[in-house]
Amino acid sequence: PSNFPFQAMEREVSAAFGKGEPGEILSSAFKLKVTREDICTLQQLCWLNDEVINFYMNLLVERSKKEGYPALHAFSTFFYPKLCSGGYKAVRRWTRGVDLFKQDLILVPIHLRVHWTLLVIDVRKKTIKYFDSLGQKGDNICKTLLQYLQEESREKRNLELTASEWTLRSLSPEEIPQQTNGSDCGVFVCKFADSISRDKPITFTQEHMPYFRRKMVWEIIHQQLL
């Protein structure tokens, strides 16, 4: 918003990064709590944690309920490891009350030990795309999620999903912005998700990261996207 008071935002961000009890809860919504310690992962060159990423994904889902946005579902960062370790059975109940096949877009944030990436299922176009700001391929991750969708379709609507109708693809470093340090992957994931959930092209670069980090602090504290 053009008339947004950025000085006020800067003051609040500095206060959130400032002295205080690490366990103090600075924001709670979506059955999630974000503490000062969590918020501090948004400081320059820190790795974002699950709490920050999950809270931000929920803010995107909230926004998508407004008129004119694609219908959006976002899985928690804990979904993919659970699916990998326990198979479909382990995550069968994660979609209680959610019809994945009525969504336009499904976001799956993925944590690979020390790196965040994003998998996006576009139900409308039948595509599964993998976004990695370090340019690594995630073809197997795409396959794992297609298998999950097949099982979900059988289980929840008694329908076979035709795998051949789906396109799976890892985006190349030429197609999406890449990080130039070892710490911004989580912010890239959040901002990939932000653009995609608005059906907008991804236009940011590494240079925007310091501002995005501060903006995310404000957005999480106020539970509102700017």
Short mmCIF file of C-alpha atoms in Angstrom, two decimals, residues 30-218:
data_model
loop_
_atom_site.label_atom_id
_atom_site.label_comp_id
_atom_site.label_asym_id
_atom_site.label_seq_id
_atom_site.Cartn_x
_atom_site.Cartn_y
_atom_site.Cartn_z
CA PHE A 30 -4.14 -20.75 13.10
CA LYS A 31 -3.37 -22.84 16.23
CA LEU A 32 0.23 -21.65 15.86
CA LYS A 33 2.34 -19.52 18.17
CA VAL A 34 5.29 -17.42 17.03
CA THR A 35 7.73 -16.38 19.74
CA ARG A 36 10.37 -13.66 19.75
CA GLU A 37 12.94 -16.40 19.18
CA ASP A 38 11.02 -17.55 16.07
CA ILE A 39 10.69 -13.98 14.78
CA CYS A 40 14.45 -13.50 15.22
CA THR A 41 15.04 -16.12 12.51
CA LEU A 42 13.88 -13.33 10.16
CA GLN A 43 17.00 -11.32 11.00
CA GLN A 44 19.54 -11.01 8.19
CA LEU A 45 21.37 -14.24 7.33
CA CYS A 46 19.38 -16.44 9.73
CA TRP A 47 17.57 -19.57 8.60
CA LEU A 48 13.78 -19.39 8.87
CA ASN A 49 12.20 -22.03 11.07
CA ASP A 50 9.02 -24.12 10.70
CA GLU A 51 6.96 -21.76 12.84
CA VAL A 52 7.64 -18.72 10.67
CA ILE A 53 7.08 -20.59 7.39
CA ASN A 54 3.87 -22.26 8.58
CA PHE A 55 2.47 -19.00 9.93
CA TYR A 56 3.22 -17.22 6.66
CA MET A 57 1.62 -20.02 4.59
CA ASN A 58 -1.50 -19.66 6.73
CA LEU A 59 -1.57 -15.92 6.04
CA LEU A 60 -1.53 -16.73 2.32
CA VAL A 61 -4.43 -19.18 2.77
CA GLU A 62 -6.40 -16.52 4.69
CA ARG A 63 -5.84 -14.01 1.91
CA SER A 64 -6.96 -16.52 -0.71
CA LYS A 65 -10.44 -16.62 0.86
CA LYS A 66 -11.00 -13.10 -0.47
CA GLU A 67 -12.72 -12.47 -3.79
CA GLY A 68 -10.54 -12.86 -6.85
CA TYR A 69 -7.83 -15.15 -5.44
CA PRO A 70 -7.27 -18.80 -6.44
CA ALA A 71 -8.58 -21.34 -3.89
CA LEU A 72 -5.52 -22.33 -1.89
CA HIS A 73 -4.49 -25.10 0.47
CA ALA A 74 -1.09 -25.11 2.17
CA PHE A 75 0.34 -28.13 3.91
CA SER A 76 2.44 -27.73 7.04
CA THR A 77 6.22 -28.13 6.78
CA PHE A 78 5.75 -31.36 8.78
CA PHE A 79 3.62 -32.97 6.05
CA TYR A 80 6.36 -34.04 3.64
CA PRO A 81 8.67 -35.74 6.19
CA LYS A 82 5.63 -37.56 7.59
CA LEU A 83 4.60 -38.72 4.11
CA CYS A 84 8.16 -39.92 3.42
CA SER A 85 8.55 -41.76 6.70
CA GLY A 86 5.09 -43.28 7.02
CA GLY A 87 3.58 -43.32 3.53
CA TYR A 88 0.02 -42.32 2.72
CA LYS A 89 -1.39 -43.96 5.87
CA ALA A 90 0.56 -41.54 8.04
CA VAL A 91 -1.00 -38.45 6.45
CA ARG A 92 -4.41 -39.75 5.42
CA ARG A 93 -6.14 -37.69 8.11
CA TRP A 94 -4.31 -34.45 7.29
CA THR A 95 -7.02 -33.46 4.83
CA ARG A 96 -10.06 -34.03 7.05
CA GLY A 97 -12.57 -31.40 6.02
CA VAL A 98 -10.51 -30.36 2.98
CA ASP A 99 -11.23 -31.49 -0.58
CA LEU A 100 -7.84 -31.10 -2.24
CA PHE A 101 -9.40 -31.59 -5.66
CA LYS A 102 -11.62 -28.55 -5.22
CA GLN A 103 -8.60 -26.32 -4.65
CA ASP A 104 -6.89 -24.37 -7.42
CA LEU A 105 -3.44 -24.53 -5.85
CA ILE A 106 -1.77 -26.64 -3.17
CA LEU A 107 1.49 -25.49 -1.54
CA VAL A 108 3.91 -27.97 0.01
CA PRO A 109 6.88 -26.30 1.76
CA ILE A 110 9.74 -28.79 1.98
CA HIS A 111 12.68 -28.83 4.37
CA LEU A 112 15.70 -30.76 3.12
CA ARG A 113 17.91 -30.87 6.22
CA VAL A 114 19.43 -27.38 5.79
CA HIS A 115 17.48 -26.06 2.82
CA TRP A 116 13.90 -24.93 2.17
CA THR A 117 12.17 -25.52 -1.17
CA LEU A 118 8.59 -25.34 -2.41
CA LEU A 119 6.43 -27.77 -4.30
CA VAL A 120 3.30 -26.39 -5.98
CA ILE A 121 0.39 -28.49 -7.23
CA ASP A 122 -1.83 -26.65 -9.71
CA VAL A 123 -5.04 -28.67 -9.74
CA ARG A 124 -6.49 -26.59 -12.58
CA LYS A 125 -3.58 -27.23 -14.96
CA LYS A 126 -2.64 -30.66 -13.56
CA THR A 127 0.94 -29.64 -12.94
CA ILE A 128 3.33 -30.35 -10.09
CA LYS A 129 6.23 -27.92 -10.03
CA TYR A 130 9.29 -27.75 -7.82
CA PHE A 131 10.82 -24.39 -6.93
CA ASP A 132 14.36 -24.38 -5.57
CA SER A 133 16.31 -21.14 -5.10
CA LEU A 134 19.55 -23.14 -5.33
CA GLY A 135 18.52 -24.67 -8.65
CA GLN A 136 18.53 -28.32 -7.55
CA LYS A 137 16.12 -30.73 -9.16
CA GLY A 138 13.26 -32.27 -7.19
CA ASP A 139 11.88 -34.74 -9.71
CA ASN A 140 11.55 -37.50 -7.11
CA ILE A 141 9.75 -35.15 -4.74
CA CYS A 142 7.28 -34.36 -7.56
CA LYS A 143 6.73 -38.10 -8.11
CA THR A 144 6.16 -38.68 -4.40
CA LEU A 145 3.48 -35.99 -4.36
CA LEU A 146 1.79 -37.32 -7.50
CA GLN A 147 1.60 -40.73 -5.81
CA TYR A 148 0.12 -39.06 -2.75
CA LEU A 149 -2.54 -37.36 -4.92
CA GLN A 150 -3.37 -40.69 -6.55
CA GLU A 151 -3.92 -42.32 -3.16
CA GLU A 152 -5.86 -39.33 -1.87
CA SER A 153 -8.12 -39.49 -4.94
CA ARG A 154 -8.77 -43.22 -4.49
CA GLU A 155 -9.36 -42.89 -0.76
CA LYS A 156 -11.46 -39.71 -0.66
CA ARG A 157 -13.46 -39.79 -3.91
CA ASN A 158 -13.05 -43.33 -5.18
CA LEU A 159 -11.56 -42.04 -8.42
CA GLU A 160 -8.42 -43.08 -10.25
CA LEU A 161 -6.18 -40.13 -11.02
CA THR A 162 -4.70 -40.50 -14.51
CA ALA A 163 -0.99 -39.96 -13.92
CA SER A 164 -0.31 -39.45 -17.64
CA GLU A 165 -2.47 -36.30 -17.63
CA TRP A 166 -0.15 -34.66 -15.11
CA THR A 167 3.02 -32.69 -15.87
CA LEU A 168 5.85 -32.82 -13.32
CA ARG A 169 8.70 -30.34 -13.54
CA SER A 170 11.59 -28.87 -11.58
CA LEU A 171 12.03 -25.23 -12.51
CA SER A 172 15.50 -24.35 -13.79
CA PRO A 173 17.69 -21.56 -12.35
CA GLU A 174 16.96 -19.56 -15.52
CA GLU A 175 13.23 -19.61 -14.80
CA ILE A 176 13.12 -18.50 -11.17
CA PRO A 177 15.25 -16.18 -9.03
CA GLN A 178 18.17 -17.79 -7.21
CA GLN A 179 19.68 -17.02 -3.84
CA THR A 180 23.29 -15.86 -3.66
CA ASN A 181 23.86 -16.74 0.00
CA GLY A 182 23.30 -19.72 2.24
CA SER A 183 20.54 -18.31 4.39
CA ASP A 184 17.66 -16.90 2.36
CA CYS A 185 16.04 -20.11 1.06
CA GLY A 186 13.12 -19.86 3.51
CA VAL A 187 12.31 -16.30 2.43
CA PHE A 188 12.48 -17.36 -1.22
CA VAL A 189 10.00 -20.16 -0.47
CA CYS A 190 7.58 -17.73 1.21
CA LYS A 191 7.81 -15.22 -1.61
CA PHE A 192 7.52 -17.88 -4.34
CA ALA A 193 4.33 -18.95 -2.55
CA ASP A 194 3.14 -15.34 -2.29
CA SER A 195 3.42 -14.72 -6.06
CA ILE A 196 2.06 -18.13 -7.06
CA SER A 197 -0.95 -17.85 -4.74
CA ARG A 198 -1.93 -14.64 -6.56
CA ASP A 199 -1.33 -16.18 -10.02
CA LYS A 200 1.34 -13.51 -10.49
CA PRO A 201 4.74 -13.88 -12.18
CA ILE A 202 7.75 -14.15 -9.89
CA THR A 203 9.67 -10.92 -10.35
CA PHE A 204 11.74 -10.44 -7.18
CA THR A 205 15.46 -11.11 -6.79
CA GLN A 206 18.02 -11.69 -4.06
CA GLU A 207 18.23 -7.90 -3.59
CA HIS A 208 14.69 -7.78 -2.20
CA MET A 209 15.42 -10.25 0.61
CA PRO A 210 16.43 -7.81 3.40
CA TYR A 211 13.20 -5.86 2.86
CA PHE A 212 11.07 -9.02 2.58
CA ARG A 213 12.44 -10.27 5.90
CA ARG A 214 11.44 -7.08 7.71
CA LYS A 215 8.08 -6.96 5.99
CA MET A 216 7.38 -10.56 7.05
CA VAL A 217 8.03 -9.65 10.69
CA TRP A 218 5.34 -6.97 10.48
#
